[in-house]
mmCIF file of C-alpha atoms in Angstrom:
data_model
loop_
_atom_site.group_PDB
_atom_site.id
_atom_site.type_symbol
_atom_site.label_atom_id
_atom_site.label_comp_id
_atom_site.label_asym_id
_atom_site.label_seq_id
_atom_site.Cartn_x
_atom_site.Cartn_y
_atom_site.Cartn_z
ATOM 1 C CA MET T 1 -90.040 84.351 27.189
ATOM 2 C CA GLU T 2 -88.102 86.167 24.849
ATOM 3 C CA LEU T 3 -85.402 84.709 22.538
ATOM 4 C CA VAL T 4 -82.423 86.642 21.588
ATOM 5 C CA LYS T 5 -80.712 85.617 18.136
ATOM 6 C CA LEU T 6 -76.872 86.117 18.951
ATOM 7 C CA ASP T 7 -74.730 87.936 16.081
ATOM 8 C CA PRO T 8 -72.524 85.287 14.590
ATOM 9 C CA ILE T 9 -70.129 88.076 13.113
ATOM 10 C CA PHE T 10 -69.249 89.384 16.754
ATOM 11 C CA ILE T 11 -70.335 86.438 18.785
ATOM 12 C CA GLU T 12 -69.261 82.824 19.065
ATOM 13 C CA LEU T 13 -70.199 80.152 21.462
ATOM 14 C CA ASP T 14 -67.834 77.753 22.921
ATOM 15 C CA ILE T 15 -70.234 76.276 25.618
ATOM 16 C CA ARG T 16 -67.864 74.459 27.855
ATOM 17 C CA TYR T 17 -70.596 72.268 29.657
ATOM 18 C CA ALA T 18 -70.978 70.371 26.271
ATOM 19 C CA GLY T 19 -67.268 69.102 26.530
ATOM 20 C CA SER T 20 -64.691 68.472 29.235
ATOM 21 C CA ASN T 21 -62.784 71.697 29.317
ATOM 22 C CA ASN T 22 -64.447 72.927 32.540
ATOM 23 C CA PHE T 23 -64.249 72.931 36.004
ATOM 24 C CA LEU T 24 -65.102 69.233 36.199
ATOM 25 C CA GLY T 25 -63.471 67.737 33.532
ATOM 26 C CA LYS T 26 -66.025 66.151 31.720
ATOM 27 C CA PRO T 27 -69.292 66.770 29.459
ATOM 28 C CA VAL T 28 -72.491 67.613 31.538
ATOM 29 C CA PRO T 29 -75.373 66.125 30.650
ATOM 30 C CA GLY T 30 -78.414 68.409 29.756
ATOM 31 C CA GLY T 31 -75.618 71.282 30.538
ATOM 32 C CA ALA T 32 -75.159 72.709 27.095
ATOM 33 C CA GLY T 33 -77.430 75.103 24.981
ATOM 34 C CA VAL T 34 -77.897 78.773 23.763
ATOM 35 C CA PRO T 35 -76.672 81.103 26.596
ATOM 36 C CA ALA T 36 -79.322 83.731 25.067
ATOM 37 C CA ALA T 37 -82.310 81.514 26.086
ATOM 38 C CA ALA T 38 -84.607 83.260 28.893
ATOM 39 C CA GLY T 39 -85.037 85.626 31.664
ATOM 40 C CA GLY T 40 -86.149 88.989 30.036
ATOM 41 C CA GLY T 41 -83.970 87.905 26.894
ATOM 42 C CA GLY T 42 -81.008 86.487 28.528
ATOM 43 C CA ALA T 43 -77.850 88.168 29.617
ATOM 44 C CA GLY T 44 -75.906 86.775 26.737
ATOM 45 C CA GLY T 45 -78.510 88.242 24.283
ATOM 46 C CA ARG T 46 -77.766 91.526 25.843
ATOM 47 C CA ALA T 47 -73.829 91.346 25.486
ATOM 48 C CA PRO T 48 -72.457 94.080 23.296
ATOM 49 C CA ARG T 49 -72.418 93.109 19.539
ATOM 50 C CA ALA T 50 -68.831 93.834 19.405
ATOM 51 C CA ALA T 51 -66.391 94.528 22.306
ATOM 52 C CA ALA T 52 -64.592 97.052 20.785
ATOM 53 C CA ASP T 53 -61.155 97.772 18.849
ATOM 54 C CA GLY T 54 -61.594 94.969 16.271
ATOM 55 C CA TYR T 55 -62.773 92.050 19.037
ATOM 56 C CA GLY T 56 -66.129 89.807 19.811
ATOM 57 C CA LEU T 57 -67.249 88.008 22.303
ATOM 58 C CA LEU T 58 -66.694 84.230 22.905
ATOM 59 C CA ILE T 59 -69.732 82.987 25.231
ATOM 60 C CA HIS T 60 -68.877 79.809 27.443
ATOM 61 C CA ASP T 61 -72.056 79.738 29.560
ATOM 62 C CA GLY T 62 -75.104 81.782 30.077
ATOM 63 C CA TYR T 63 -78.491 80.914 30.904
ATOM 64 C CA ARG T 64 -78.675 77.551 32.663
ATOM 65 C CA PRO T 65 -81.705 75.663 33.867
ATOM 66 C CA TRP T 66 -82.146 74.980 37.649
ATOM 67 C CA ALA T 67 -81.724 71.270 37.103
ATOM 68 C CA ILE T 68 -78.381 71.654 36.097
ATOM 69 C CA THR T 69 -77.547 73.608 39.071
ATOM 70 C CA LYS T 70 -78.540 70.878 41.172
ATOM 71 C CA LEU T 71 -76.599 68.610 39.051
ATOM 72 C CA PHE T 72 -73.701 70.611 39.705
ATOM 73 C CA TRP T 73 -74.053 70.371 43.342
ATOM 74 C CA ASP T 74 -74.541 66.999 43.260
ATOM 75 C CA MET T 75 -71.661 66.234 41.131
ATOM 76 C CA THR T 76 -69.193 68.245 43.378
ATOM 77 C CA SER T 77 -68.177 68.431 46.795
ATOM 78 C CA GLY T 78 -65.078 70.054 49.042
ATOM 79 C CA PHE T 79 -63.357 73.048 47.047
ATOM 80 C CA GLN T 80 -65.581 72.382 43.911
ATOM 81 C CA ARG T 81 -68.494 73.571 45.305
ATOM 82 C CA GLU T 82 -67.114 77.097 45.242
ATOM 83 C CA PHE T 83 -67.440 77.229 41.914
ATOM 84 C CA VAL T 84 -71.301 76.161 41.518
ATOM 85 C CA ALA T 85 -74.271 77.746 43.145
ATOM 86 C CA ASP T 86 -76.224 76.413 46.007
ATOM 87 C CA PRO T 87 -79.385 74.901 44.488
ATOM 88 C CA LYS T 88 -81.714 75.964 47.498
ATOM 89 C CA SER T 89 -80.853 80.084 46.231
ATOM 90 C CA GLY T 90 -80.361 78.996 42.592
ATOM 91 C CA SER T 91 -77.734 81.227 40.539
ATOM 92 C CA LYS T 92 -77.936 84.145 38.380
ATOM 93 C CA HIS T 93 -77.754 81.560 35.375
ATOM 94 C CA ASN T 94 -80.971 80.391 36.438
ATOM 95 C CA ARG T 95 -82.583 83.747 35.788
ATOM 96 C CA GLY T 96 -81.027 84.043 32.368
ATOM 97 C CA ARG T 97 -79.310 86.995 33.734
ATOM 98 C CA ALA T 98 -75.486 86.185 33.699
ATOM 99 C CA VAL T 99 -72.730 85.156 31.026
ATOM 100 C CA ASP T 100 -69.500 83.925 31.303
ATOM 101 C CA LEU T 101 -67.111 85.033 28.311
ATOM 102 C CA THR T 102 -64.009 86.405 26.843
ATOM 103 C CA MET T 103 -62.892 88.243 24.264
ATOM 104 C CA ALA T 104 -62.223 86.931 20.506
ATOM 105 C CA ASP T 105 -59.926 88.330 17.894
ATOM 106 C CA LEU T 106 -61.597 89.266 14.799
ATOM 107 C CA ALA T 107 -58.963 90.326 12.754
ATOM 108 C CA LEU T 108 -57.356 86.615 13.402
ATOM 109 C CA ASN T 109 -57.760 84.178 10.439
ATOM 110 C CA GLY T 110 -58.787 86.710 7.872
ATOM 111 C CA GLY T 111 -60.851 88.738 9.842
ATOM 112 C CA GLY T 112 -64.434 89.598 10.433
ATOM 113 C CA ASP T 113 -65.883 86.201 11.275
ATOM 114 C CA ALA T 114 -65.547 84.940 14.878
ATOM 115 C CA ARG T 115 -66.728 81.497 13.698
ATOM 116 C CA ARG T 116 -63.342 80.948 11.830
ATOM 117 C CA LEU T 117 -61.325 81.474 14.863
ATOM 118 C CA ARG T 118 -59.600 78.660 16.261
ATOM 119 C CA ARG T 119 -60.227 78.150 19.993
ATOM 120 C CA ASP T 120 -56.676 78.555 20.847
ATOM 121 C CA ASP T 121 -56.342 82.204 19.146
ATOM 122 C CA THR T 122 -59.553 83.292 21.266
ATOM 123 C CA ALA T 123 -58.386 82.503 24.671
ATOM 124 C CA LEU T 124 -56.757 85.748 25.188
ATOM 125 C CA LEU T 125 -57.562 86.555 28.710
ATOM 126 C CA SER T 126 -56.787 82.994 29.882
ATOM 127 C CA ARG T 127 -53.022 83.461 29.244
ATOM 128 C CA LEU T 128 -52.646 85.890 31.941
ATOM 129 C CA HIS T 129 -49.295 83.931 32.913
ATOM 130 C CA ARG T 130 -47.758 84.352 29.683
ATOM 131 C CA ARG T 131 -48.456 88.136 28.690
ATOM 132 C CA PRO T 132 -49.656 89.515 31.882
ATOM 133 C CA THR T 133 -49.598 93.380 30.708
ATOM 134 C CA GLU T 134 -51.585 92.794 27.449
ATOM 135 C CA ALA T 135 -54.062 90.161 28.940
ATOM 136 C CA ARG T 136 -54.862 92.686 31.770
ATOM 137 C CA ALA T 137 -55.425 95.252 29.498
ATOM 138 C CA LYS T 138 -57.967 93.143 27.252
ATOM 139 C CA ARG T 139 -59.500 92.071 30.507
ATOM 140 C CA ASP T 140 -59.844 95.766 31.528
ATOM 141 C CA LEU T 141 -61.196 96.550 28.157
ATOM 142 C CA LEU T 142 -63.642 93.439 27.966
ATOM 143 C CA ARG T 143 -64.915 94.604 31.691
ATOM 144 C CA ARG T 144 -65.391 98.340 30.452
ATOM 145 C CA VAL T 145 -67.358 97.503 27.600
ATOM 146 C CA MET T 146 -69.593 95.242 29.681
ATOM 147 C CA GLU T 147 -70.358 97.776 31.910
ATOM 148 C CA ARG T 148 -71.245 100.277 29.736
ATOM 149 C CA HIS T 149 -73.796 97.703 28.530
ATOM 150 C CA GLY T 150 -75.188 97.362 31.818
ATOM 151 C CA PHE T 151 -73.227 93.981 33.063
ATOM 152 C CA THR T 152 -71.253 94.165 36.603
ATOM 153 C CA VAL T 153 -68.336 91.749 36.748
ATOM 154 C CA GLU T 154 -68.545 88.860 39.646
ATOM 155 C CA PRO T 155 -65.717 90.010 42.285
ATOM 156 C CA ASN T 156 -63.988 86.318 41.847
ATOM 157 C CA GLU T 157 -64.448 85.564 37.970
ATOM 158 C CA TRP T 158 -63.191 88.089 35.682
ATOM 159 C CA TRP T 159 -65.177 86.273 32.936
ATOM 160 C CA HIS T 160 -68.203 86.179 34.733
ATOM 161 C CA PHE T 161 -70.608 88.881 34.011
ATOM 162 C CA ASN T 162 -74.344 89.859 35.482
ATOM 163 C CA TYR T 163 -76.836 92.031 34.055
ATOM 164 C CA ARG T 164 -78.382 94.686 36.306
ATOM 165 C CA ASP T 165 -81.580 93.628 38.651
ATOM 166 C CA TRP T 166 -80.546 89.951 38.550
ATOM 167 C CA GLU T 167 -82.192 89.384 41.659
ATOM 168 C CA GLN T 168 -85.550 90.682 40.310
ATOM 169 C CA TYR T 169 -86.063 87.643 38.237
ATOM 170 C CA PRO T 170 -87.348 84.270 38.818
ATOM 171 C CA ILE T 171 -85.143 81.099 38.806
ATOM 172 C CA LEU T 172 -86.038 78.966 35.449
ATOM 173 C CA ASP T 173 -86.022 75.349 34.876
ATOM 174 C CA ILE T 174 -86.684 75.368 31.539
ATOM 175 C CA PRO T 175 -84.481 72.782 29.742
ATOM 176 C CA PHE T 176 -82.427 74.004 26.787
ATOM 177 C CA SER T 177 -84.645 71.181 24.634
ATOM 178 C CA ALA T 178 -87.758 73.216 25.346
ATOM 179 C CA ILE T 179 -86.653 76.474 23.826
ATOM 180 C CA ARG T 180 -84.721 75.667 20.774
#
């Protein structure tokens, strides 16, 4: 297994399953960890060092053990199942080949260090309803940069990117505690 160290200047972690700011509305036991963990280095670790034009990346999710995908399936029903992979086939996250992210403005709060950004300042792309033209331009920039680095966007999730050849990697069930 190859581990990848994320660059703290250009990449900040805001792992959504560690808290209640996720589609389930509550923390997921064992669902929080480092996104660049396994599966050929992990998609999170292959993300560009800096998006472009003074932006970094704010990563919400990356590698996820298969057991967490199963837990998500068991915790959901109805419309919520649209947001989780069927554990029978696993997910791209289980292969370490997917990353959920947005952009972080490195110029905010003194510039240059994404770790000092306030979360409300970094949720630039989730504000489509407030400033649609600006937000769409930033979303398009993020997509172009990620595609340049071998990622494709998930058709129904602007924040979810898959690294090339994801289907060639095995489903992994390595808990975060075993790879830290």
